[in-house]
CSV table of C-alpha atoms in Angstrom, one decimal:
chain,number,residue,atom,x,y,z
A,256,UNK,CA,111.7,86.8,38.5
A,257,UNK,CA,115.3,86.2,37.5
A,258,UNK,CA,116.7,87.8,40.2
A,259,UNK,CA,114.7,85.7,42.6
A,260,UNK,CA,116.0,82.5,41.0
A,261,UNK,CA,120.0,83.7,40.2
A,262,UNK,CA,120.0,84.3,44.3
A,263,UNK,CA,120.3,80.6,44.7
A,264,UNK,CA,122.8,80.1,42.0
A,265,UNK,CA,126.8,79.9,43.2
A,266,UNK,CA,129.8,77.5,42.3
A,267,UNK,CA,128.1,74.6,44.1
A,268,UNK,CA,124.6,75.4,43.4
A,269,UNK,CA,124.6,75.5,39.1
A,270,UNK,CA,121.4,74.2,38.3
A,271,UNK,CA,118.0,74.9,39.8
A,272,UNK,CA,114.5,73.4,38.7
A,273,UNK,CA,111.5,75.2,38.9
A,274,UNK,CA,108.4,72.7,39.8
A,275,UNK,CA,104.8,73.3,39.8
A,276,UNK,CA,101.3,71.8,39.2
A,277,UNK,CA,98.2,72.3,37.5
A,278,UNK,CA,95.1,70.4,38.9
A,279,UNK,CA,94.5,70.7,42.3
A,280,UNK,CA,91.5,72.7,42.4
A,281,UNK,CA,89.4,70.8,39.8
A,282,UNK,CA,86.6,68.5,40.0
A,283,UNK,CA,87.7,66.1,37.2
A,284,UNK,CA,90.8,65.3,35.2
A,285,UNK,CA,94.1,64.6,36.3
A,286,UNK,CA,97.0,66.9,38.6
A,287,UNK,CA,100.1,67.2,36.1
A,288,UNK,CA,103.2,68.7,37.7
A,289,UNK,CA,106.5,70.1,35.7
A,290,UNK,CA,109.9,70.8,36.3
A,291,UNK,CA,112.2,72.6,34.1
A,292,UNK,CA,115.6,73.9,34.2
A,293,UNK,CA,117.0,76.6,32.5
A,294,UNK,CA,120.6,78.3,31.8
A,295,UNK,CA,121.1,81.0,33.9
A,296,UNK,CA,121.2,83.1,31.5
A,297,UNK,CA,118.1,82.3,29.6
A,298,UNK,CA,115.3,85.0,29.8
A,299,UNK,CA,112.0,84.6,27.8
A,300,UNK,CA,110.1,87.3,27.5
A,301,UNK,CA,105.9,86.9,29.7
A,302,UNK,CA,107.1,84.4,31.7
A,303,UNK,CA,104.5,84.8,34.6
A,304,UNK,CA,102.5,83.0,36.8
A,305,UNK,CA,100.2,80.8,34.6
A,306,UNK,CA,97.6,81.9,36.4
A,307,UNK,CA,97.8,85.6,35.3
A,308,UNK,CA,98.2,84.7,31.4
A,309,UNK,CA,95.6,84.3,29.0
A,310,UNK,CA,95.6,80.7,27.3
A,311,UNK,CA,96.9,82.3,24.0
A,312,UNK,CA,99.9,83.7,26.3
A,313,UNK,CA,100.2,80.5,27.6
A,314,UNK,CA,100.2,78.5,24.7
A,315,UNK,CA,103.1,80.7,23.0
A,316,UNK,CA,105.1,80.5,25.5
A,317,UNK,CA,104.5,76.7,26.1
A,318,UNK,CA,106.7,75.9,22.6
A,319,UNK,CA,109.6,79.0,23.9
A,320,UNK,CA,110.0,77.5,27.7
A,321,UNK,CA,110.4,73.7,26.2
A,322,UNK,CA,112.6,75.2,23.5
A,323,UNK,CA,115.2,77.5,25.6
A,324,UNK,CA,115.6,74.9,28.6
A,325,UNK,CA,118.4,72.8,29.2
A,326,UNK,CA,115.7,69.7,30.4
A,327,UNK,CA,112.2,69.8,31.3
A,328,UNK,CA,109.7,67.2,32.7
A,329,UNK,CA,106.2,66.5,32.8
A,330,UNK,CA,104.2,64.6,35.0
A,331,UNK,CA,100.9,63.2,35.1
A,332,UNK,CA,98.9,61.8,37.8
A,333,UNK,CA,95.5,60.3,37.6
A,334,UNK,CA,92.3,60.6,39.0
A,335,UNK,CA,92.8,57.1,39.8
A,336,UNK,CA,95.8,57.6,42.4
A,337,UNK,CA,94.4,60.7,43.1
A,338,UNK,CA,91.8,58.8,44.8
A,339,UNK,CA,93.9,56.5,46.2
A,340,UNK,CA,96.7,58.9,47.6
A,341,UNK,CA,94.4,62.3,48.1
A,342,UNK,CA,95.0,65.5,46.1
A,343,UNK,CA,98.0,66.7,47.9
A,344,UNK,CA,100.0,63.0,48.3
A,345,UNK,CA,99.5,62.9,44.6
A,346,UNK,CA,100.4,66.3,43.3
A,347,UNK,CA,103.5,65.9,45.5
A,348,UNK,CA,103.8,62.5,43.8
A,349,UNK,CA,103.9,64.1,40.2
A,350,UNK,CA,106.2,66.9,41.5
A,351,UNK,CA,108.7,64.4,42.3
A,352,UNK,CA,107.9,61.8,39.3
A,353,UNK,CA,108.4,65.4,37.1
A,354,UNK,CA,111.6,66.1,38.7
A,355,UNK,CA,113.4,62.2,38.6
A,356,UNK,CA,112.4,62.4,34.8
A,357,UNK,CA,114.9,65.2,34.0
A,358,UNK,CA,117.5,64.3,31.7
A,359,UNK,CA,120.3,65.4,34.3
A,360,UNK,CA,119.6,66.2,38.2
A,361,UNK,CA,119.7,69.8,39.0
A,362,UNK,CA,121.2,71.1,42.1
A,363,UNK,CA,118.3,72.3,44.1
A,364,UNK,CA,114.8,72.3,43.6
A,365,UNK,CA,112.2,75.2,44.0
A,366,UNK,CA,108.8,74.5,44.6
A,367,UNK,CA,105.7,76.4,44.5
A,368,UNK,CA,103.5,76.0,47.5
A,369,UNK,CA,104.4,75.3,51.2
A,370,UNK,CA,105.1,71.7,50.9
A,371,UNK,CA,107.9,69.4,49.7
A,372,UNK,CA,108.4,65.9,48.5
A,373,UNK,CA,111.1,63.6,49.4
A,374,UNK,CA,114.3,64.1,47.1
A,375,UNK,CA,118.0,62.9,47.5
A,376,UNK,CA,118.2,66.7,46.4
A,377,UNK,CA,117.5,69.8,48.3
A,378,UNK,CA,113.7,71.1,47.5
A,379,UNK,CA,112.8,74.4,48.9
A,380,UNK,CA,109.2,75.3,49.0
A,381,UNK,CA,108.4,78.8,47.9
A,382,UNK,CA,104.7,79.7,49.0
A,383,UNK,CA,103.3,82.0,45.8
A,384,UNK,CA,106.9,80.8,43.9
A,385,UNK,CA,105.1,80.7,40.8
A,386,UNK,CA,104.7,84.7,41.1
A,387,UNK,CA,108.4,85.1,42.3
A,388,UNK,CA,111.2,82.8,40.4
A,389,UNK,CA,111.4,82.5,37.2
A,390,UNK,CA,111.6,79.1,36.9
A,391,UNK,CA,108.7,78.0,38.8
A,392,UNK,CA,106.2,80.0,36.5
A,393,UNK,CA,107.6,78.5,33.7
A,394,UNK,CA,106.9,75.3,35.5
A,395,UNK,CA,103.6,75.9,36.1
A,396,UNK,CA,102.7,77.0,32.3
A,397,UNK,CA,104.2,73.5,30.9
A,398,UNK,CA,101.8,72.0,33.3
A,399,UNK,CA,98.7,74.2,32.9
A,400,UNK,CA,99.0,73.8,29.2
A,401,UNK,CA,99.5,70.5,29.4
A,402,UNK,CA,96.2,69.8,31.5
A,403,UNK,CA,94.2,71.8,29.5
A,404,UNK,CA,95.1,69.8,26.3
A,405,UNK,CA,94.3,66.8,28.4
A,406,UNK,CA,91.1,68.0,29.7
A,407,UNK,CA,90.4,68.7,26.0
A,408,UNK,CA,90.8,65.4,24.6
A,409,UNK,CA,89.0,64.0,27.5
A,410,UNK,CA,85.7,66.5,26.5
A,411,UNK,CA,85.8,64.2,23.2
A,412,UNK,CA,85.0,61.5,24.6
A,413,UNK,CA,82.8,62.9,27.6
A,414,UNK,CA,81.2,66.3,25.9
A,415,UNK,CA,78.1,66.5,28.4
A,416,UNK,CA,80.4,67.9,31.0
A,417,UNK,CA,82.4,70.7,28.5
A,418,UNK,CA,85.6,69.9,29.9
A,419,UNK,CA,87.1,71.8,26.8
A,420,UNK,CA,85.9,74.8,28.7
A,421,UNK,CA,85.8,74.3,32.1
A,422,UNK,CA,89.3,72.3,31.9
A,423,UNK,CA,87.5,70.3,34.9
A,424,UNK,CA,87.0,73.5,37.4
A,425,UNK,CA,84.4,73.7,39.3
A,426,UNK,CA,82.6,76.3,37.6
A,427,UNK,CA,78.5,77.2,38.1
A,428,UNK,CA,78.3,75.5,35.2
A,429,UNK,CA,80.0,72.3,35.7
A,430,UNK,CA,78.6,72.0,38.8
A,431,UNK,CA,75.5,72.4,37.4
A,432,UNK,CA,76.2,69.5,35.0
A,433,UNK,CA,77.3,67.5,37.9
A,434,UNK,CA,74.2,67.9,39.3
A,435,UNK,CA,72.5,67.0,36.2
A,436,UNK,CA,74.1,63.9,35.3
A,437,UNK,CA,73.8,62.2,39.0
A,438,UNK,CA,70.3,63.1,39.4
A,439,UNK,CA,69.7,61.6,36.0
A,440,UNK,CA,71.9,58.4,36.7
A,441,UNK,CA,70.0,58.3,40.2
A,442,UNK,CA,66.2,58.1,38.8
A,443,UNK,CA,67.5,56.3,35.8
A,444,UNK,CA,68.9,53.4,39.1
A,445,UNK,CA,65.3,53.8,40.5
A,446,UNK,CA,63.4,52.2,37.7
């Protein structure tokens, strides 16, 4: 995953961020995107896709990534502007928001996926990046992690849909709660 990332690197090219969401998929909560840029030296041991990690995994590595970057940014959109902008205007939205929030502007930006936001820098997408550079996986766990303590608080104050272990997915389950809720809220309307 290194190598993948250091073949970008040269004289003009120093500093890469790796940018990624978490949020897309799910039925509730809100997309969070993250960029991060590292030395290029830096190595940290089970960085992976975020996706292939267990939660523990994740949330070990959550405190190393923040900890052995040189900046990192995280972004949160809501369900709100999801609604307004539509799932992929808004994650691209948080990518970008993640990414102006650095504390210094890296020299090209790699992003996971197959599209690109608007950026006075260059942004390559990198479709499965978050299973190739380095940077991009580390990326994508500060934004799963971060969405899952999200979607955790939010359970406290919504527990009927067990967001704490769904995270928002749309599992049988929280469909099945879904279902429960409107037709409740719909014969509840009809009396």
């Amino acid at each position: 995953m290194k190598a993948f990332d250091k073949k970008y690197l040269n004289k003009k090219m120093k500093y890469l961020a790796g940018v990624d969401e978490a949020g897309r998929g799910p039925l509730a909560g809100p997309v969070v995107a993250a960029a991060v840029i590292f030395d290029k030296k830096t190595n940290i041991k089970g960085v992976n896709d975020s996706k292939q990690l267990t939660e523990k995994q994740r949330e070990k590595l959550f405190d190393q990534i923040i900890t052995k970057s040189l900046a990192y940014s995280v972004s949160t959109v809501n369900h709100n502007v999801i609604d307004e902008l539509n799932i992929l205007n808004a994650t691209l939205l948080a990518m970008k928001n993640a990414v102006d929030d650095l504390k210094f502007k890296p020299d090209l930006i790699l992003v996971d996926g197959n599209k690109k936001f608007d950026s006075e820098i260059p942004v390559i997408p990198i479709v499965k990046g978050d299973a190739k550079s380095f940077s991009i996986a580390a990326a994508s766990i500060l934004a799963k992690v971060t969405r899952d303590r999200l979607m955790k608080k939010l359970a406290d104050n919504y527990p009927v849909y067990m967001w704490e272990q769904n995270k928002g997915y749309p599992t049988k389950q929280h469909r099945e709660i879904i279902k429960t809720v409107v037709q409740a809220h719909c014969t509840e309307k009809h009396f």
